[in-house]
Every structure is written in C-alpha cells, then in structure tokens.
Amino acid sequence: MTRAGPRAAVVGGGITGLVAAYRLRTELGPEAQITVVEESDRLGGTLRTVDLAGGPLDVGAEAFIGRRPEVPALMAELGIADQLVHPAGRRPLIYSAGALHPMPAGTLMGIPADAQSIAGLVDAATQQKIADEVETAFAWDPSIDVSVAQLVGSRFGEQVLHRSVDPLLGGVYSGLSDSIGVRAALPTLAAALDSGAPSLSSAVASALPPPSSEPVFGALRGGYGVLVDALIAAAGARIVLGARVESICGERKGWRVDPIGHVDLVVLAVPAPALSAILADTVPDAADAAAGIELASSVVVGMALPGDVELPDNSGVLVATDAGLSVKAFTLSSRKWSHLADRNSVLLRASLGRFGDEGPLGLSDAELVRTAVRDLRTVTGLDVTPTATVVQRWHGGLPQYAPGHLDRVAEIESAVRDVPGVAVAGAWSHGVGVPACVASATRAAAAVCEVAR
C-alpha cells in the first residue's frame, strides 16, 4: 500500500499561488495532495489572455522586466521557453499639455537626474528649479520613509510629478506619487539618499541603472495564458474554484482550511485584505500589518482596429495626470510587439483608473470603449471605430506600496515565520511584477516544505 504524501493547501489561484503549487509538487513529489483554492471562477489572477480579432491578447499584465531571471527560468523549466519574445525596440511617448513628447531619458521612474533630461516636457521655471536643486539645502532622514510626491515635489515641483513621475507610477502600481513610498518603490534611490547624497539630483544620477543593450521587457508569444496553463498542468493540483477561505485554524499536526478540511501545509497567496481576514484569529500581528496595505483598481480596454490604421511609431503613450483625460495610458500593442504586428488587425490597449478613483469601474463596457476611442483621438488624432473590443475590470488589482510599506511587510513575515507549516506570498510583499511574484511563491513553498521534511 502506497503511503499518502503530505497534504498542502494553496489559497489563491493567481500567478503566485500557481507557482507555489508547482514548487510544492516539485519539492514534495507525486504523492503529495495539493489543493488550490480560488475565490473567483478562474485561475490566473491579474494574468488573463483573451481572444481578440482572432488571436491572443493579454488584458492584465502583458510583460515582465527582462533583467530579472525568474520568468525565463520558469518558462524553461516548464518547457515553454520558445514562447519568449521581446519588444520591437520602439520608445514610448508622454502626452502632456496638448502634445506628444518623447519619454525622458536619464530619469528614474520619471525622476530626472538633471534639468536637460526633462527639457520640453516641463516649463522653463520648472526646468530652472531642477537645475538649481543641486545648490539648494537638502536634508534627508535615513530613519523615515516618505511618499515620492513629498520628496520629488518639494525639490522639482508639481509639473515633474504630473507629467513624468505619475504616468510611470500609474503604469506599475495604478497609483500616484502621493500613494507610493520611496523606500519600497525606489530602493536604489533610497540607498543613495541614505548614503549621504548631497541633493536629489545626485541621488538619482547614482541610482540610475547602467546602460545596457539587453531588452527591458519580455513577454509570451501566446500571452500569459500559456504560462498559466503550463503551471496548472505541472502542479497537478486539485482545483477548487468559487470558494472563499475566511480563516485557518491550527489543529494537532496541521491546519484546518475550510472548505477543504485538514492539511499539513498552507501557503496563503492572496491580496493583503484577504490575508488580513484569514489571519485575524491565528496570527493577529500579521493581520494588523496586512490591513494597512490598500489596493488600487483599474480597467483595461483592448481594441482591434482596421489593419490599415497607422498608429504612432512608438510602443505606447503615457498620459500626464494634468492632461485632463480619462485614459492613463495606451499600449500600442502592434507597434510594441513584433509578433502582434503580424496580425491582420491593429491592436492596442487603453488603461483607466488609479488608486482612489473607482469611477471607471462603474462605467458600462460601451461607455469605457467610447472613452478610450475619444481619448485616443485626442492623443493621436486618429478618428477610428474598433472592429472588436474587450473590457477587463481589475477590482483591487494592485497593492499600494505606501510610505512604511517595507515595515509592514517585515511585520507580516516575522509574525508568520513563527507559525509552523504556514507561509505567505504575493504581490503585496516584495514587488508587484510577475518576476517578484514568482520569487515570492518560491520562497513560501520552500519555507513550508521545511516542515514536511
């Protein structure tokens, strides 16, 4: 009679949960009983690939940072390395003050290292303020964390925030400079400041990554759905959809996780508010810290246009927050990705919604498409009618890395570390991108497997 392997529950079926389930299968072997419990009716979380105009298009995350190794390594493990693609090499634009501007070079998340790097995007007075910053008295307290807006706005002015920094932060976090902390979002800048940089300009200059010819981003030819499907197959887990786990309860030699019963190991790969609720009775210190992490919602409108439409020869357009538009960014997908340029239709995505603004989520699909088309006309001059559209709402899709975020994460992880057989992971912890989620899931799976050995 074959001895049953350990029983493990992974709560959350997004990319973090699926990677955790796969890592558990790899570590615990074929006899392990692994269950993935997901509250919604589908797996993948904020990764979703849909069919638009006869082919796949991602309507959640579409790319990963190319300099991080986690996703290519995972794809190789899963036998889908041939899916790896890189952008066509075109640069993005910023729409501000009624015109399109090249994305400034020599900036860190839109923060300029000198006045010249942002010339043309801001007015002469702001450019002079940046130039004078190196001569202005500067004080930085290494013991505290502040919002990006507090730091950059006080040194460089509001135009830099609205026209350069906020558009980039909106793309990463669906947030704004006043909702994002320096230490979590810009660790290299914080390190330069902690080391005694005499000005913000000099700190940015020292924090800029070295020039590289390597691709900045990567993606999957068939969309992230290919990765999701490969993880599901490799994990070989039982899948329970439409089930909410509200708490876990310690039992003799294990945990009770409703609705699946007794297990030996638990990985909680859920957003911070859900994590807080699940741990409220079992690990209250972690629950309290997780409760302080807020979420932002957003909407993606995917559009197919007639094949003869000529998009700007750029990868996308970020929209300044003082531009008066509803759309915060356009991804010109057929320009950005060569494999999509081969399609018969011209593809693009419009993104709407930021932290604190739930308005776009309340619009109908038709209203969202009309808004996207109207703003596209304003930005590019194109007067077009989509041949096909898809609308994806992301309720609470991205955590906000507010000032003090690193302390909250440390409190959560410290409290859970003392609870045998339980580990936590997710985009709320050490990065919102897919590579960071893969790394987080890998650490969590390794931590609980120590108990099973």
GROMACS .gro file of C-alpha atoms in nm:
model
  453
    1MET     CA    1   0.000   0.000   0.000
    2THR     CA    2   0.144   0.336  -0.107
    3ARG     CA    3   0.191   0.584   0.175
    4ALA     CA    4  -0.001   0.908   0.116
    5GLY     CA    5   0.214   1.217   0.082
    6PRO     CA    6   0.171   1.544   0.273
    7ARG     CA    7  -0.143   1.747   0.221
    8ALA     CA    8  -0.095   2.108   0.118
    9ALA     CA    9  -0.339   2.389   0.055
   10VAL     CA   10  -0.256   2.691  -0.159
   11VAL     CA   11  -0.508   2.967  -0.100
   12GLY     CA   12  -0.520   3.193  -0.405
   13GLY     CA   13  -0.506   3.089  -0.769
   14GLY     CA   14  -0.320   3.384  -0.918
   15ILE     CA   15   0.031   3.360  -1.057
   16THR     CA   16   0.178   3.348  -0.705
   17GLY     CA   17  -0.048   3.064  -0.596
   18LEU     CA   18   0.006   2.863  -0.912
   19VAL     CA   19   0.384   2.893  -0.887
   20ALA     CA   20   0.364   2.793  -0.519
   21ALA     CA   21   0.159   2.486  -0.610
   22TYR     CA   22   0.410   2.392  -0.880
   23ARG     CA   23   0.703   2.437  -0.641
   24LEU     CA   24   0.527   2.225  -0.379
   25ARG     CA   25   0.474   1.950  -0.634
   26THR     CA   26   0.840   1.962  -0.731
   27GLU     CA   27   0.958   1.951  -0.369
   28LEU     CA   28   0.704   1.709  -0.220
   29GLY     CA   29   0.674   1.465  -0.510
   30PRO     CA   30   0.387   1.295  -0.690
   31GLU     CA   31   0.226   1.154  -0.376
   32ALA     CA   32   0.161   1.496  -0.223
   33GLN     CA   33  -0.203   1.603  -0.213
   34ILE     CA   34  -0.204   1.965  -0.325
   35THR     CA   35  -0.521   2.173  -0.346
   36VAL     CA   36  -0.551   2.524  -0.489
   37VAL     CA   37  -0.848   2.720  -0.354
   38GLU     CA   38  -0.955   3.025  -0.554
   39GLU     CA   39  -1.239   3.262  -0.466
   40SER     CA   40  -1.317   3.363  -0.825
   41ASP     CA   41  -1.432   3.143  -1.111
   42ARG     CA   42  -1.095   3.131  -1.289
   43LEU     CA   43  -0.723   3.085  -1.227
   44GLY     CA   44  -0.451   3.331  -1.318
   45GLY     CA   45  -0.542   3.634  -1.108
   46THR     CA   46  -0.438   3.953  -1.285
   47LEU     CA   47  -0.291   3.749  -1.569
   48ARG     CA   48  -0.555   3.696  -1.832
   49THR     CA   49  -0.526   3.625  -2.202
   50VAL     CA   50  -0.835   3.662  -2.422
   51ASP     CA   51  -0.907   3.609  -2.789
   52LEU     CA   52  -0.940   3.938  -2.974
   53ALA     CA   53  -0.973   3.960  -3.350
   54GLY     CA   54  -0.869   3.601  -3.399
   55GLY     CA   55  -0.569   3.582  -3.167
   56PRO     CA   56  -0.448   3.612  -2.807
   57LEU     CA   57  -0.410   3.944  -2.627
   58ASP     CA   58  -0.323   3.996  -2.262
   59VAL     CA   59  -0.569   4.221  -2.080
   60GLY     CA   60  -0.388   4.218  -1.746
   61ALA     CA   61  -0.013   4.220  -1.706
   62GLU     CA   62   0.143   4.188  -2.051
   63ALA     CA   63   0.519   4.193  -1.988
   64PHE     CA   64   0.789   4.129  -1.731
   65ILE     CA   65   1.116   4.304  -1.651
   66GLY     CA   66   1.378   4.147  -1.873
   67ARG     CA   67   1.675   4.188  -1.637
   68ARG     CA   68   1.515   3.960  -1.376
   69PRO     CA   69   1.573   3.588  -1.439
   70GLU     CA   70   1.269   3.434  -1.270
   71VAL     CA   71   1.021   3.417  -1.558
   72PRO     CA   72   1.257   3.294  -1.833
   73ALA     CA   73   1.394   3.032  -1.592
   74LEU     CA   74   1.042   2.919  -1.504
   75MET     CA   75   0.944   2.902  -1.870
   76ALA     CA   76   1.248   2.684  -1.939
   77GLU     CA   77   1.152   2.450  -1.653
   78LEU     CA   78   0.802   2.418  -1.793
   79GLY     CA   79   0.919   2.354  -2.148
   80ILE     CA   80   0.777   2.674  -2.296
   81ALA     CA   81   1.099   2.872  -2.348
   82ASP     CA   82   1.014   2.902  -2.718
   83GLN     CA   83   0.730   3.136  -2.615
   84LEU     CA   84   0.971   3.409  -2.503
   85VAL     CA   85   0.952   3.731  -2.707
   86HIS     CA   86   1.095   4.080  -2.663
   87PRO     CA   87   0.965   4.423  -2.767
   88ALA     CA   88   1.036   4.566  -3.111
   89GLY     CA   89   1.253   4.839  -2.959
   90ARG     CA   90   1.029   5.141  -3.002
   91ARG     CA   91   1.019   5.412  -2.736
   92PRO     CA   92   0.705   5.534  -2.551
   93LEU     CA   93   0.568   5.886  -2.555
   94ILE     CA   94   0.410   6.110  -2.292
   95TYR     CA   95   0.100   6.314  -2.370
   96SER     CA   96   0.109   6.642  -2.181
   97ALA     CA   97  -0.010   7.000  -2.234
   98GLY     CA   98  -0.190   6.903  -2.555
   99ALA     CA   99   0.111   6.746  -2.726
  100LEU     CA  100   0.313   6.426  -2.750
  101HIS     CA  101   0.664   6.426  -2.605
  102PRO     CA  102   0.942   6.165  -2.612
  103MET     CA  103   0.978   5.972  -2.287
  104PRO     CA  104   1.259   6.149  -2.099
  105ALA     CA  105   1.589   5.964  -2.087
  106GLY     CA  106   1.811   5.981  -1.781
  107THR     CA  107   1.527   5.951  -1.533
  108LEU     CA  108   1.447   5.703  -1.256
  109MET     CA  109   1.075   5.624  -1.256
  110GLY     CA  110   1.035   5.962  -1.421
  111ILE     CA  111   1.252   6.150  -1.170
  112PRO     CA  112   1.515   6.349  -1.361
  113ALA     CA  113   1.885   6.340  -1.284
  114ASP     CA  114   1.927   6.688  -1.434
  115ALA     CA  115   1.725   6.964  -1.597
  116GLN     CA  116   1.819   6.869  -1.953
  117SER     CA  117   1.677   6.517  -1.922
  118ILE     CA  118   1.324   6.654  -1.894
  119ALA     CA  119   1.353   6.951  -2.130
  120GLY     CA  120   1.039   7.015  -2.335
  121LEU     CA  121   0.811   6.824  -2.101
  122VAL     CA  122   0.803   7.093  -1.830
  123ASP     CA  123   0.807   7.473  -1.845
  124ALA     CA  124   1.115   7.693  -1.816
  125ALA     CA  125   1.052   7.776  -1.450
  126THR     CA  126   1.038   7.409  -1.355
  127GLN     CA  127   1.348   7.332  -1.557
  128GLN     CA  128   1.531   7.609  -1.375
  129LYS     CA  129   1.411   7.472  -1.041
  130ILE     CA  130   1.563   7.135  -1.130
  131ALA     CA  131   1.888   7.296  -1.238
  132ASP     CA  132   1.909   7.493  -0.911
  133GLU     CA  133   1.828   7.192  -0.693
  134VAL     CA  134   2.191   7.089  -0.653
  135GLU     CA  135   2.261   7.424  -0.486
  136THR     CA  136   1.955   7.413  -0.257
  137ALA     CA  137   1.995   7.297   0.103
  138PHE     CA  138   1.894   6.933   0.132
  139ALA     CA  139   1.817   6.721   0.437
  140TRP     CA  140   1.732   6.351   0.434
  141ASP     CA  141   1.647   6.141   0.738
  142PRO     CA  142   1.752   5.775   0.685
  143SER     CA  143   1.520   5.664   0.964
  144ILE     CA  144   1.195   5.759   0.789
  145ASP     CA  145   1.005   5.691   0.469
  146VAL     CA  146   0.813   5.949   0.268
  147SER     CA  147   0.594   5.946  -0.040
  148VAL     CA  148   0.752   6.002  -0.378
  149ALA     CA  149   0.541   6.318  -0.406
  150GLN     CA  150   0.678   6.461  -0.081
  151LEU     CA  151   1.036   6.410  -0.192
  152VAL     CA  152   1.018   6.498  -0.560
  153GLY     CA  153   0.752   6.766  -0.545
  154SER     CA  154   0.941   6.966  -0.284
  155ARG     CA  155   1.263   6.958  -0.487
  156PHE     CA  156   1.149   6.962  -0.851
  157GLY     CA  157   0.791   7.091  -0.848
  158GLU     CA  158   0.443   6.968  -0.936
  159GLN     CA  159   0.493   6.952  -1.313
  160VAL     CA  160   0.757   6.683  -1.274
  161LEU     CA  161   0.512   6.479  -1.069
  162HIS     CA  162   0.214   6.520  -1.303
  163ARG     CA  163   0.398   6.491  -1.635
  164SER     CA  164   0.679   6.244  -1.568
  165VAL     CA  165   0.657   6.058  -1.237
  166ASP     CA  166   0.284   5.990  -1.202
  167PRO     CA  167   0.243   5.846  -1.554
  168LEU     CA  168   0.512   5.587  -1.481
  169LEU     CA  169   0.390   5.503  -1.131
  170GLY     CA  170   0.040   5.468  -1.273
  171GLY     CA  171   0.166   5.201  -1.509
  172VAL     CA  172   0.339   5.000  -1.238
  173TYR     CA  173   0.108   5.040  -0.938
  174SER     CA  174  -0.211   5.206  -1.071
  175GLY     CA  175  -0.113   5.465  -0.810
  176LEU     CA  176   0.014   5.817  -0.778
  177SER     CA  177   0.328   5.967  -0.635
  178ASP     CA  178   0.142   6.062  -0.317
  179SER     CA  179   0.029   5.700  -0.260
  180ILE     CA  180   0.369   5.535  -0.316
  181GLY     CA  181   0.664   5.537  -0.073
  182VAL     CA  182   1.022   5.598  -0.177
  183ARG     CA  183   1.180   5.301   0.002
  184ALA     CA  184   0.959   5.027  -0.142
  185ALA     CA  185   0.919   5.164  -0.494
  186LEU     CA  186   1.265   5.314  -0.544
  187PRO     CA  187   1.510   5.118  -0.327
  188THR     CA  188   1.820   5.225  -0.520
  189LEU     CA  189   1.724   5.591  -0.477
  190ALA     CA  190   1.662   5.541  -0.106
  191ALA     CA  191   2.003   5.373  -0.073
  192ALA     CA  192   2.173   5.666  -0.246
  193LEU     CA  193   1.997   5.912  -0.017
  194ASP     CA  194   2.082   5.706   0.291
  195SER     CA  195   2.447   5.710   0.183
  196GLY     CA  196   2.456   6.086   0.208
  197ALA     CA  197   2.381   6.215  -0.142
  198PRO     CA  198   2.401   6.596  -0.125
  199SER     CA  199   2.096   6.652  -0.347
  200LEU     CA  200   1.808   6.465  -0.506
  201SER     CA  201   1.967   6.517  -0.849
  202SER     CA  202   2.290   6.348  -0.744
  203ALA     CA  203   2.100   6.065  -0.574
  204VAL     CA  204   1.902   5.996  -0.893
  205ALA     CA  205   2.219   6.007  -1.102
  206SER     CA  206   2.390   5.748  -0.882
  207ALA     CA  207   2.078   5.528  -0.867
  208LEU     CA  208   2.027   5.507  -1.244
  209PRO     CA  209   2.093   5.156  -1.380
  210PRO     CA  210   2.397   5.127  -1.605
  211PRO     CA  211   2.333   5.142  -1.981
  212SER     CA  212   2.251   4.804  -2.128
  213SER     CA  213   2.173   4.665  -2.471
  214GLU     CA  214   1.960   4.389  -2.319
  215PRO     CA  215   1.580   4.406  -2.378
  216VAL     CA  216   1.400   4.589  -2.100
  217PHE     CA  217   1.092   4.366  -2.116
  218GLY     CA  218   0.987   4.017  -2.212
  219ALA     CA  219   0.652   3.853  -2.283
  220LEU     CA  220   0.497   3.530  -2.412
  221ARG     CA  221   0.406   3.492  -2.777
  222GLY     CA  222   0.076   3.329  -2.689
  223GLY     CA  223   0.011   3.552  -2.388
  224TYR     CA  224   0.041   3.483  -2.018
  225GLY     CA  225  -0.234   3.225  -2.052
  226VAL     CA  226   0.030   2.987  -2.187
  227LEU     CA  227   0.226   3.018  -1.862
  228VAL     CA  228  -0.088   2.979  -1.650
  229ASP     CA  229  -0.191   2.663  -1.835
  230ALA     CA  230   0.159   2.516  -1.808
  231LEU     CA  231   0.170   2.579  -1.434
  232ILE     CA  232  -0.172   2.420  -1.383
  233ALA     CA  233  -0.063   2.109  -1.572
  234ALA     CA  234   0.274   2.082  -1.397
  235ALA     CA  235   0.133   2.136  -1.047
  236GLY     CA  236  -0.119   1.855  -1.084
  237ALA     CA  237  -0.324   2.004  -0.803
  238ARG     CA  238  -0.689   1.968  -0.721
  239ILE     CA  239  -0.858   2.296  -0.811
  240VAL     CA  240  -1.144   2.439  -0.607
  241LEU     CA  241  -1.299   2.749  -0.766
  242GLY     CA  242  -1.562   2.984  -0.626
  243ALA     CA  243  -1.462   2.913  -0.266
  244ARG     CA  244  -1.351   3.174  -0.014
  245VAL     CA  245  -1.120   3.077   0.269
  246GLU     CA  246  -1.207   3.305   0.561
  247SER     CA  247  -0.974   3.161   0.825
  248ILE     CA  248  -0.733   2.884   0.908
  249CYS     CA  249  -0.735   2.702   1.238
  250GLY     CA  250  -0.445   2.516   1.397
  251GLU     CA  251  -0.509   2.152   1.472
  252ARG     CA  252  -0.297   1.870   1.605
  253LYS     CA  253  -0.025   1.819   1.344
  254GLY     CA  254  -0.166   2.055   1.089
  255TRP     CA  255  -0.431   2.309   0.992
  256ARG     CA  256  -0.799   2.317   0.912
  257VAL     CA  257  -0.870   2.515   0.598
  258ASP     CA  258  -1.236   2.541   0.515
  259PRO     CA  259  -1.377   2.439   0.274
  260ILE     CA  260  -1.117   2.164   0.209
  261GLY     CA  261  -1.054   2.032   0.558
  262HIS     CA  262  -0.735   1.923   0.730
  263VAL     CA  263  -0.394   1.983   0.568
  264ASP     CA  264  -0.035   1.969   0.680
  265LEU     CA  265   0.089   2.280   0.500
  266VAL     CA  266  -0.065   2.611   0.394
  267VAL     CA  267   0.056   2.879   0.152
  268LEU     CA  268  -0.153   3.195   0.160
  269ALA     CA  269  -0.113   3.365  -0.178
  270VAL     CA  270  -0.394   3.619  -0.156
  271PRO     CA  271  -0.418   4.001  -0.164
  272ALA     CA  272  -0.341   4.184   0.159
  273PRO     CA  273  -0.703   4.248   0.271
  274ALA     CA  274  -0.788   3.879   0.231
  275LEU     CA  275  -0.467   3.783   0.410
  276SER     CA  276  -0.561   4.010   0.698
  277ALA     CA  277  -0.904   3.847   0.730
  278ILE     CA  278  -0.769   3.492   0.713
  279LEU     CA  279  -0.502   3.553   0.978
  280ALA     CA  280  -0.712   3.770   1.211
  281ASP     CA  281  -0.757   3.499   1.474
  282THR     CA  282  -0.445   3.289   1.414
  283VAL     CA  283  -0.171   3.550   1.360
  284PRO     CA  284  -0.321   3.885   1.466
  285ASP     CA  285   0.005   4.079   1.439
  286ALA     CA  286   0.039   3.980   1.074
  287ALA     CA  287  -0.329   4.052   1.014
  288ASP     CA  288  -0.297   4.403   1.157
  289ALA     CA  289   0.003   4.482   0.939
  290ALA     CA  290  -0.164   4.343   0.626
  291ALA     CA  291  -0.473   4.555   0.692
  292GLY     CA  292  -0.260   4.863   0.628
  293ILE     CA  293  -0.190   4.768   0.265
  294GLU     CA  294  -0.451   4.921   0.035
  295LEU     CA  295  -0.542   4.822  -0.320
  296ALA     CA  296  -0.595   5.011  -0.645
  297SER     CA  297  -0.844   4.917  -0.914
  298SER     CA  298  -0.818   4.968  -1.287
  299VAL     CA  299  -0.970   4.883  -1.625
  300VAL     CA  300  -0.812   4.762  -1.948
  301VAL     CA  301  -0.992   4.816  -2.278
  302GLY     CA  302  -0.847   4.603  -2.556
  303MET     CA  303  -0.925   4.721  -2.909
  304ALA     CA  304  -0.874   4.585  -3.259
  305LEU     CA  305  -0.865   4.846  -3.535
  306PRO     CA  306  -0.874   4.802  -3.914
  307GLY     CA  307  -0.543   4.675  -4.047
  308ASP     CA  308  -0.470   4.990  -4.247
  309VAL     CA  309  -0.472   5.220  -3.940
  310GLU     CA  310  -0.131   5.381  -3.885
  311LEU     CA  311  -0.051   5.409  -3.515
  312PRO     CA  312   0.233   5.635  -3.398
  313ASP     CA  313   0.565   5.456  -3.441
  314ASN     CA  314   0.605   5.413  -3.066
  315SER     CA  315   0.543   5.143  -2.808
  316GLY     CA  316   0.281   5.338  -2.617
  317VAL     CA  317   0.162   5.667  -2.477
  318LEU     CA  318   0.158   5.758  -2.108
  319VAL     CA  319  -0.082   6.036  -2.015
  320ALA     CA  320   0.012   6.314  -1.773
  321THR     CA  321  -0.221   6.344  -1.478
  322ASP     CA  322  -0.277   6.713  -1.553
  323ALA     CA  323  -0.376   6.643  -1.916
  324GLY     CA  324  -0.749   6.623  -1.841
  325LEU     CA  325  -0.805   6.279  -1.996
  326SER     CA  326  -0.967   5.967  -1.853
  327VAL     CA  327  -0.725   5.714  -2.003
  328LYS     CA  328  -0.394   5.697  -1.817
  329ALA     CA  329  -0.202   5.505  -2.085
  330PHE     CA  330  -0.225   5.345  -2.428
  331THR     CA  331  -0.020   5.039  -2.513
  332LEU     CA  332   0.027   5.038  -2.891
  333SER     CA  333   0.049   4.661  -2.892
  334SER     CA  334   0.101   4.614  -3.266
  335ARG     CA  335   0.394   4.856  -3.252
  336LYS     CA  336   0.539   4.732  -2.926
  337TRP     CA  337   0.543   4.360  -3.010
  338SER     CA  338   0.659   4.228  -3.347
  339HIS     CA  339   0.457   3.909  -3.314
  340LEU     CA  340   0.138   4.114  -3.283
  341ALA     CA  341   0.232   4.333  -3.580
  342ASP     CA  342   0.187   4.026  -3.799
  343ARG     CA  343  -0.186   4.011  -3.722
  344ASN     CA  344  -0.448   4.135  -3.970
  345SER     CA  345  -0.585   4.384  -3.718
  346VAL     CA  346  -0.408   4.668  -3.540
  347LEU     CA  347  -0.415   4.601  -3.165
  348LEU     CA  348  -0.389   4.837  -2.871
  349ARG     CA  349  -0.489   4.863  -2.507
  350ALA     CA  350  -0.622   5.156  -2.309
  351SER     CA  351  -0.577   5.165  -1.930
  352LEU     CA  352  -0.800   5.362  -1.695
  353GLY     CA  353  -0.825   5.401  -1.318
  354ARG     CA  354  -0.588   5.484  -1.036
  355PHE     CA  355  -0.573   5.446  -0.661
  356GLY     CA  356  -0.862   5.636  -0.502
  357ASP     CA  357  -1.057   5.662  -0.829
  358GLU     CA  358  -1.310   5.385  -0.873
  359GLY     CA  359  -1.509   5.585  -1.130
  360PRO     CA  360  -1.403   5.393  -1.443
  361LEU     CA  361  -1.511   5.062  -1.291
  362GLY     CA  362  -1.868   5.192  -1.266
  363LEU     CA  363  -1.895   5.274  -1.636
  364SER     CA  364  -2.057   5.032  -1.878
  365ASP     CA  365  -1.847   4.849  -2.132
  366ALA     CA  366  -1.985   5.072  -2.407
  367GLU     CA  367  -1.901   5.387  -2.210
  368LEU     CA  368  -1.547   5.264  -2.146
  369VAL     CA  369  -1.491   5.190  -2.515
  370ARG     CA  370  -1.627   5.533  -2.613
  371THR     CA  371  -1.397   5.697  -2.358
  372ALA     CA  372  -1.097   5.508  -2.488
  373VAL     CA  373  -1.174   5.595  -2.851
  374ARG     CA  374  -1.230   5.962  -2.762
  375ASP     CA  375  -0.903   5.990  -2.571
  376LEU     CA  376  -0.717   5.804  -2.848
  377ARG     CA  377  -0.844   6.066  -3.093
  378THR     CA  378  -0.726   6.344  -2.864
  379VAL     CA  379  -0.381   6.194  -2.818
  380THR     CA  380  -0.307   6.069  -3.171
  381GLY     CA  381  -0.557   6.243  -3.398
  382LEU     CA  382  -0.690   5.904  -3.514
  383ASP     CA  383  -1.065   5.901  -3.574
  384VAL     CA  384  -1.132   5.527  -3.573
  385THR     CA  385  -1.401   5.276  -3.492
  386PRO     CA  386  -1.281   4.950  -3.335
  387THR     CA  387  -1.372   4.630  -3.515
  388ALA     CA  388  -1.360   4.434  -3.189
  389THR     CA  389  -1.321   4.523  -2.822
  390VAL     CA  390  -1.285   4.358  -2.482
  391VAL     CA  391  -1.320   4.520  -2.140
  392GLN     CA  392  -1.146   4.382  -1.832
  393ARG     CA  393  -1.210   4.533  -1.488
  394TRP     CA  394  -0.950   4.471  -1.219
  395HIS     CA  395  -1.111   4.529  -0.881
  396GLY     CA  396  -0.831   4.572  -0.626
  397GLY     CA  397  -0.577   4.451  -0.877
  398LEU     CA  398  -0.263   4.618  -0.742
  399PRO     CA  399  -0.136   4.683  -0.388
  400GLN     CA  400  -0.014   5.030  -0.300
  401TYR     CA  401   0.341   5.044  -0.169
  402ALA     CA  402   0.272   5.340   0.059
  403PRO     CA  403   0.530   5.500   0.292
  404GLY     CA  404   0.621   5.245   0.558
  405HIS     CA  405   0.540   4.951   0.329
  406LEU     CA  406   0.865   4.767   0.396
  407ASP     CA  407   0.797   4.780   0.770
  408ARG     CA  408   0.450   4.635   0.721
  409VAL     CA  409   0.587   4.352   0.506
  410ALA     CA  410   0.857   4.278   0.763
  411GLU     CA  411   0.595   4.262   1.041
  412ILE     CA  412   0.381   4.019   0.840
  413GLU     CA  413   0.668   3.790   0.751
  414SER     CA  414   0.818   3.800   1.100
  415ALA     CA  415   0.488   3.705   1.263
  416VAL     CA  416   0.417   3.421   1.019
  417ARG     CA  417   0.772   3.287   1.038
  418ASP     CA  418   0.697   3.154   1.386
  419VAL     CA  419   0.389   2.963   1.268
  420PRO     CA  420   0.498   2.615   1.152
  421GLY     CA  421   0.355   2.492   0.825
  422VAL     CA  422   0.222   2.831   0.710
  423ALA     CA  423   0.382   3.074   0.466
  424VAL     CA  424   0.262   3.386   0.288
  425ALA     CA  425   0.336   3.528  -0.056
  426GLY     CA  426   0.204   3.772  -0.310
  427ALA     CA  427   0.234   4.099  -0.497
  428TRP     CA  428   0.185   4.286  -0.169
  429SER     CA  429   0.528   4.176  -0.043
  430HIS     CA  430   0.843   4.236  -0.247
  431GLY     CA  431   0.726   4.361  -0.585
  432VAL     CA  432   0.411   4.375  -0.796
  433GLY     CA  433   0.563   4.236  -1.117
  434VAL     CA  434   0.538   3.875  -1.226
  435PRO     CA  435   0.909   3.800  -1.158
  436ALA     CA  436   0.869   3.924  -0.800
  437CYS     CA  437   0.557   3.710  -0.756
  438VAL     CA  438   0.743   3.404  -0.886
  439ALA     CA  439   1.024   3.469  -0.638
  440SER     CA  440   0.778   3.524  -0.353
  441ALA     CA  441   0.596   3.198  -0.428
  442THR     CA  442   0.923   3.007  -0.449
  443ARG     CA  443   1.033   3.134  -0.106
  444ALA     CA  444   0.697   3.049   0.051
  445ALA     CA  445   0.693   2.696  -0.088
  446ALA     CA  446   1.048   2.635   0.035
  447ALA     CA  447   0.955   2.762   0.381
  448VAL     CA  448   0.661   2.524   0.432
  449CYS     CA  449   0.848   2.231   0.281
  450GLU     CA  450   1.096   2.254   0.566
  451VAL     CA  451   0.815   2.134   0.794
  452ALA     CA  452   0.738   1.837   0.571
  453ARG     CA  453   1.096   1.707   0.569
   0.00000   0.00000   0.00000
